[in-house]
C-alpha cells in the first residue's frame, strides 16, 4: 500500500507500507508521524482488507474530512481515491492499494458504473482543489483569530499587572505614612516635653497629674494592620465559592469532602480552584509521613496534587465551553492567622487536545503507588507555575 502526504507548502512525501493496518498521527508510535500541533497523537487509521481500503477517525475532539464531510468517530468508512481526504493543518492524504478500490464484484471483474452516477474526473479534481483552498483559507483565518486573541489576552494581562503594581505602591506609601505618624505619636507619648513649673501655694489632690500609661503594643492599630496585610490571602480565598451553577458542578467533580476555604470561583476568563495542600496530599498518598518522603524525592509532587481531578480532558473541555481560558490552582495551608496560599499553578484549558484521555487515569494510578514517571513524562508540562 502506497500512501502520499501532501503538506501545506505543496511538498509531497510518499510511503510504501506492507502492513494491513496503518496509523497516522503526531505520536511517535504511529506508522507515519506528522509533527504538527494541529494533528492528534493518534489521528487516522487506514486498513487494507482484500484490496479494499477503509479509513477511521481515531481522535476525540479533532476531525478528518473525507469527500467534503467530517468522518464519524471510531467508524470504518470505505475509501475511494476520487474523493479528497484532508487532515487539520491543510494536509492531504492519498492512498493507493494493491488492487483498485472500484473493484466491487466477487468475480474480480469491474462493475459497470453509469456515467451519471459518478462525477467526471475533471470535475472531481476541480472540486478537490477548490476544497483544499477553502480549508487552507479557514486554517489561516483560524490562526489569525488565535493570534489576535493571544495578543488581546497579553495586553489585558499587562494592564492588569500594571494596575496591581500601582495599587501595591499606593498601599505601601499609605502604610509608610501611617507608620511614621504612629511612630511619632508613640515617641511623643513616651518622651513628653518637660512641663513648665509654676510656683503654687497649695496643691489640690484632685488636680494632681495622673501617671501616663503607655499604650499596649497589641493595641497599636497600624502595626497590627501591617502584619495582617502581609499574611492576608487574596479576597477570593476568603470569599464565597461554589455559588454559580458551573462552580457547583465543578466543585462536585474536584472535592469529595469540601473543607473550609476550599472551592471553585470564576472571574472573567479565569477559573480559580482553591485546595487545602495538606488535606489533598493525605487524601492522595495516605499519610503525612509518606507525603514528607515524596516531597523530598519528587519535585513534581505539588503539581500532581494540584492537577488531581483537574487535568482531565472532560474537565478542561467543560471549562473551555464556559468561556474560560485558564484554570488557576491555589494550594494553601491553614495557619494560626488564617489560610495562606503557598503554591499557585496555571493550566491552559485547550491543552486537553495535546494528550490522550487515558493519560490521566494511568498517571494517577501509578502516583498512588508512589510512581511519578508517567505523570512527569505526559502531564507535568501542562501544569505551569503561575508567575507573580
PDB file of N, CA, C and O in Angstrom, residues 136-169:
ATOM      1  N   UNK A 136      -7.590  25.656   3.413  1.00  0.00           N
ATOM      2  CA  UNK A 136      -6.399  26.460   3.703  1.00  0.00           C
ATOM      3  C   UNK A 136      -6.778  27.847   4.192  1.00  0.00           C
ATOM      4  O   UNK A 136      -6.206  28.374   5.149  1.00  0.00           O
ATOM      5  N   UNK A 137      -7.797  28.456   3.536  1.00  0.00           N
ATOM      6  CA  UNK A 137      -8.247  29.789   3.966  1.00  0.00           C
ATOM      7  C   UNK A 137      -8.829  29.743   5.367  1.00  0.00           C
ATOM      8  O   UNK A 137      -8.607  30.650   6.180  1.00  0.00           O
ATOM      9  N   UNK A 138      -9.597  28.668   5.666  1.00  0.00           N
ATOM     10  CA  UNK A 138     -10.178  28.543   7.014  1.00  0.00           C
ATOM     11  C   UNK A 138      -9.096  28.388   8.075  1.00  0.00           C
ATOM     12  O   UNK A 138      -9.189  28.950   9.171  1.00  0.00           O
ATOM     13  N   UNK A 139      -8.051  27.609   7.752  1.00  0.00           N
ATOM     14  CA  UNK A 139      -6.952  27.428   8.709  1.00  0.00           C
ATOM     15  C   UNK A 139      -6.224  28.739   8.959  1.00  0.00           C
ATOM     16  O   UNK A 139      -5.873  29.078  10.094  1.00  0.00           O
ATOM     17  N   UNK A 140      -5.985  29.516   7.865  1.00  0.00           N
ATOM     18  CA  UNK A 140      -5.312  30.811   8.025  1.00  0.00           C
ATOM     19  C   UNK A 140      -6.145  31.742   8.882  1.00  0.00           C
ATOM     20  O   UNK A 140      -5.633  32.462   9.742  1.00  0.00           O
ATOM     21  N   UNK A 141      -7.473  31.749   8.630  1.00  0.00           N
ATOM     22  CA  UNK A 141      -8.362  32.619   9.415  1.00  0.00           C
ATOM     23  C   UNK A 141      -8.374  32.204  10.884  1.00  0.00           C
ATOM     24  O   UNK A 141      -8.346  33.040  11.787  1.00  0.00           O
ATOM     25  N   UNK A 142      -8.370  30.879  11.125  1.00  0.00           N
ATOM     26  CA  UNK A 142      -8.356  30.384  12.499  1.00  0.00           C
ATOM     27  C   UNK A 142      -7.071  30.777  13.218  1.00  0.00           C
ATOM     28  O   UNK A 142      -7.090  31.209  14.375  1.00  0.00           O
ATOM     29  N   UNK A 143      -5.932  30.637  12.510  1.00  0.00           N
ATOM     30  CA  UNK A 143      -4.638  31.005  13.110  1.00  0.00           C
ATOM     31  C   UNK A 143      -4.590  32.497  13.416  1.00  0.00           C
ATOM     32  O   UNK A 143      -4.098  32.929  14.463  1.00  0.00           O
ATOM     33  N   UNK A 144      -5.138  33.319  12.485  1.00  0.00           N
ATOM     34  CA  UNK A 144      -5.150  34.769  12.703  1.00  0.00           C
ATOM     35  C   UNK A 144      -5.998  35.128  13.919  1.00  0.00           C
ATOM     36  O   UNK A 144      -5.638  35.989  14.732  1.00  0.00           O
ATOM     37  N   UNK A 145      -7.174  34.467  14.050  1.00  0.00           N
ATOM     38  CA  UNK A 145      -8.036  34.747  15.203  1.00  0.00           C
ATOM     39  C   UNK A 145      -7.356  34.366  16.511  1.00  0.00           C
ATOM     40  O   UNK A 145      -7.444  35.093  17.509  1.00  0.00           O
ATOM     41  N   UNK A 146      -6.693  33.203  16.525  1.00  0.00           N
ATOM     42  CA  UNK A 146      -5.996  32.771  17.746  1.00  0.00           C
ATOM     43  C   UNK A 146      -4.874  33.741  18.102  1.00  0.00           C
ATOM     44  O   UNK A 146      -4.648  34.052  19.275  1.00  0.00           O
ATOM     45  N   UNK A 147      -4.174  34.239  17.074  1.00  0.00           N
ATOM     46  CA  UNK A 147      -3.085  35.192  17.320  1.00  0.00           C
ATOM     47  C   UNK A 147      -3.636  36.482  17.911  1.00  0.00           C
ATOM     48  O   UNK A 147      -3.081  37.030  18.872  1.00  0.00           O
ATOM     49  N   UNK A 148      -4.757  36.996  17.336  1.00  0.00           N
ATOM     50  CA  UNK A 148      -5.368  38.223  17.864  1.00  0.00           C
ATOM     51  C   UNK A 148      -5.861  38.023  19.290  1.00  0.00           C
ATOM     52  O   UNK A 148      -5.748  38.914  20.135  1.00  0.00           O
ATOM     53  N   UNK A 149      -6.408  36.837  19.549  1.00  0.00           N
ATOM     54  CA  UNK A 149      -6.905  36.543  20.891  1.00  0.00           C
ATOM     55  C   UNK A 149      -5.767  36.528  21.910  1.00  0.00           C
ATOM     56  O   UNK A 149      -5.887  37.073  23.017  1.00  0.00           O
ATOM     57  N   UNK A 150      -4.623  35.917  21.522  1.00  0.00           N
ATOM     58  CA  UNK A 150      -3.471  35.882  22.427  1.00  0.00           C
ATOM     59  C   UNK A 150      -2.911  37.279  22.669  1.00  0.00           C
ATOM     60  O   UNK A 150      -2.518  37.614  23.784  1.00  0.00           O
ATOM     61  N   UNK A 151      -2.885  38.114  21.607  1.00  0.00           N
ATOM     62  CA  UNK A 151      -2.386  39.482  21.771  1.00  0.00           C
ATOM     63  C   UNK A 151      -3.288  40.276  22.715  1.00  0.00           C
ATOM     64  O   UNK A 151      -2.800  41.008  23.585  1.00  0.00           O
ATOM     65  N   UNK A 152      -4.620  40.126  22.536  1.00  0.00           N
ATOM     66  CA  UNK A 152      -5.553  40.829  23.418  1.00  0.00           C
ATOM     67  C   UNK A 152      -5.403  40.361  24.860  1.00  0.00           C
ATOM     68  O   UNK A 152      -5.432  41.161  25.796  1.00  0.00           O
ATOM     69  N   UNK A 153      -5.212  39.048  25.025  1.00  0.00           N
ATOM     70  CA  UNK A 153      -5.037  38.500  26.376  1.00  0.00           C
ATOM     71  C   UNK A 153      -3.751  39.018  27.010  1.00  0.00           C
ATOM     72  O   UNK A 153      -3.707  39.344  28.197  1.00  0.00           O
ATOM     73  N   UNK A 154      -2.681  39.102  26.182  1.00  0.00           N
ATOM     74  CA  UNK A 154      -1.398  39.601  26.690  1.00  0.00           C
ATOM     75  C   UNK A 154      -1.503  41.059  27.123  1.00  0.00           C
ATOM     76  O   UNK A 154      -0.990  41.443  28.178  1.00  0.00           O
ATOM     77  N   UNK A 155      -2.197  41.884  26.300  1.00  0.00           N
ATOM     78  CA  UNK A 155      -2.371  43.293  26.663  1.00  0.00           C
ATOM     79  C   UNK A 155      -3.185  43.431  27.949  1.00  0.00           C
ATOM     80  O   UNK A 155      -2.880  44.269  28.800  1.00  0.00           O
ATOM     81  N   UNK A 156      -4.213  42.584  28.079  1.00  0.00           N
ATOM     82  CA  UNK A 156      -5.039  42.640  29.276  1.00  0.00           C
ATOM     83  C   UNK A 156      -4.242  42.260  30.512  1.00  0.00           C
ATOM     84  O   UNK A 156      -4.385  42.875  31.578  1.00  0.00           O
ATOM     85  N   UNK A 157      -3.386  41.217  30.375  1.00  0.00           N
ATOM     86  CA  UNK A 157      -2.562  40.796  31.499  1.00  0.00           C
ATOM     87  C   UNK A 157      -1.565  41.888  31.901  1.00  0.00           C
ATOM     88  O   UNK A 157      -1.341  42.134  33.088  1.00  0.00           O
ATOM     89  N   UNK A 158      -0.957  42.541  30.880  1.00  0.00           N
ATOM     90  CA  UNK A 158      -0.004  43.613  31.181  1.00  0.00           C
ATOM     91  C   UNK A 158      -0.689  44.766  31.904  1.00  0.00           C
ATOM     92  O   UNK A 158      -0.154  45.329  32.862  1.00  0.00           O
ATOM     93  N   UNK A 159      -1.906  45.131  31.429  1.00  0.00           N
ATOM     94  CA  UNK A 159      -2.632  46.219  32.069  1.00  0.00           C
ATOM     95  C   UNK A 159      -3.011  45.845  33.496  1.00  0.00           C
ATOM     96  O   UNK A 159      -2.901  46.659  34.420  1.00  0.00           O
ATOM     97  N   UNK A 160      -3.454  44.605  33.668  1.00  0.00           N
ATOM     98  CA  UNK A 160      -3.825  44.138  34.999  1.00  0.00           C
ATOM     99  C   UNK A 160      -2.624  44.150  35.937  1.00  0.00           C
ATOM    100  O   UNK A 160      -2.721  44.559  37.106  1.00  0.00           O
ATOM    101  N   UNK A 161      -1.453  43.705  35.411  1.00  0.00           N
ATOM    102  CA  UNK A 161      -0.235  43.684  36.229  1.00  0.00           C
ATOM    103  C   UNK A 161       0.197  45.102  36.588  1.00  0.00           C
ATOM    104  O   UNK A 161       0.624  45.375  37.719  1.00  0.00           O
ATOM    105  N   UNK A 162       0.064  46.043  35.627  1.00  0.00           N
ATOM    106  CA  UNK A 162       0.441  47.420  35.876  1.00  0.00           C
ATOM    107  C   UNK A 162      -0.446  48.029  36.963  1.00  0.00           C
ATOM    108  O   UNK A 162       0.035  48.693  37.889  1.00  0.00           O
ATOM    109  N   UNK A 163      -1.772  47.798  36.851  1.00  0.00           N
ATOM    110  CA  UNK A 163      -2.702  48.321  37.866  1.00  0.00           C
ATOM    111  C   UNK A 163      -2.407  47.725  39.239  1.00  0.00           C
ATOM    112  O   UNK A 163      -2.495  48.413  40.259  1.00  0.00           O
ATOM    113  N   UNK A 164      -2.051  46.432  39.250  1.00  0.00           N
ATOM    114  CA  UNK A 164      -1.753  45.772  40.519  1.00  0.00           C
ATOM    115  C   UNK A 164      -0.499  46.380  41.156  1.00  0.00           C
ATOM    116  O   UNK A 164      -0.460  46.625  42.365  1.00  0.00           O
ATOM    117  N   UNK A 165       0.523  46.629  40.316  1.00  0.00           N
ATOM    118  CA  UNK A 165       1.757  47.230  40.836  1.00  0.00           C
ATOM    119  C   UNK A 165       1.507  48.637  41.374  1.00  0.00           C
ATOM    120  O   UNK A 165       2.034  49.017  42.431  1.00  0.00           O
ATOM    121  N   UNK A 166       0.695  49.425  40.651  1.00  0.00           N
ATOM    122  CA  UNK A 166       0.374  50.773  41.109  1.00  0.00           C
ATOM    123  C   UNK A 166      -0.379  50.728  42.437  1.00  0.00           C
ATOM    124  O   UNK A 166      -0.143  51.553  43.328  1.00  0.00           O
ATOM    125  N   UNK A 167      -1.310  49.763  42.558  1.00  0.00           N
ATOM    126  CA  UNK A 167      -2.058  49.636  43.804  1.00  0.00           C
ATOM    127  C   UNK A 167      -1.138  49.262  44.964  1.00  0.00           C
ATOM    128  O   UNK A 167      -1.261  49.803  46.077  1.00  0.00           O
ATOM    129  N   UNK A 168      -0.172  48.337  44.700  1.00  0.00           N
ATOM    130  CA  UNK A 168       0.752  47.931  45.756  1.00  0.00           C
ATOM    131  C   UNK A 168       1.631  49.109  46.198  1.00  0.00           C
ATOM    132  O   UNK A 168       1.883  49.298  47.392  1.00  0.00           O
ATOM    133  N   UNK A 169       2.085  49.926  45.238  1.00  0.00           N
ATOM    134  CA  UNK A 169       2.892  51.103  45.581  1.00  0.00           C
ATOM    135  C   UNK A 169       2.087  52.069  46.438  1.00  0.00           C
ATOM    136  O   UNK A 169       2.581  52.601  47.443  1.00  0.00           O
TER     137      UNK A 169
END
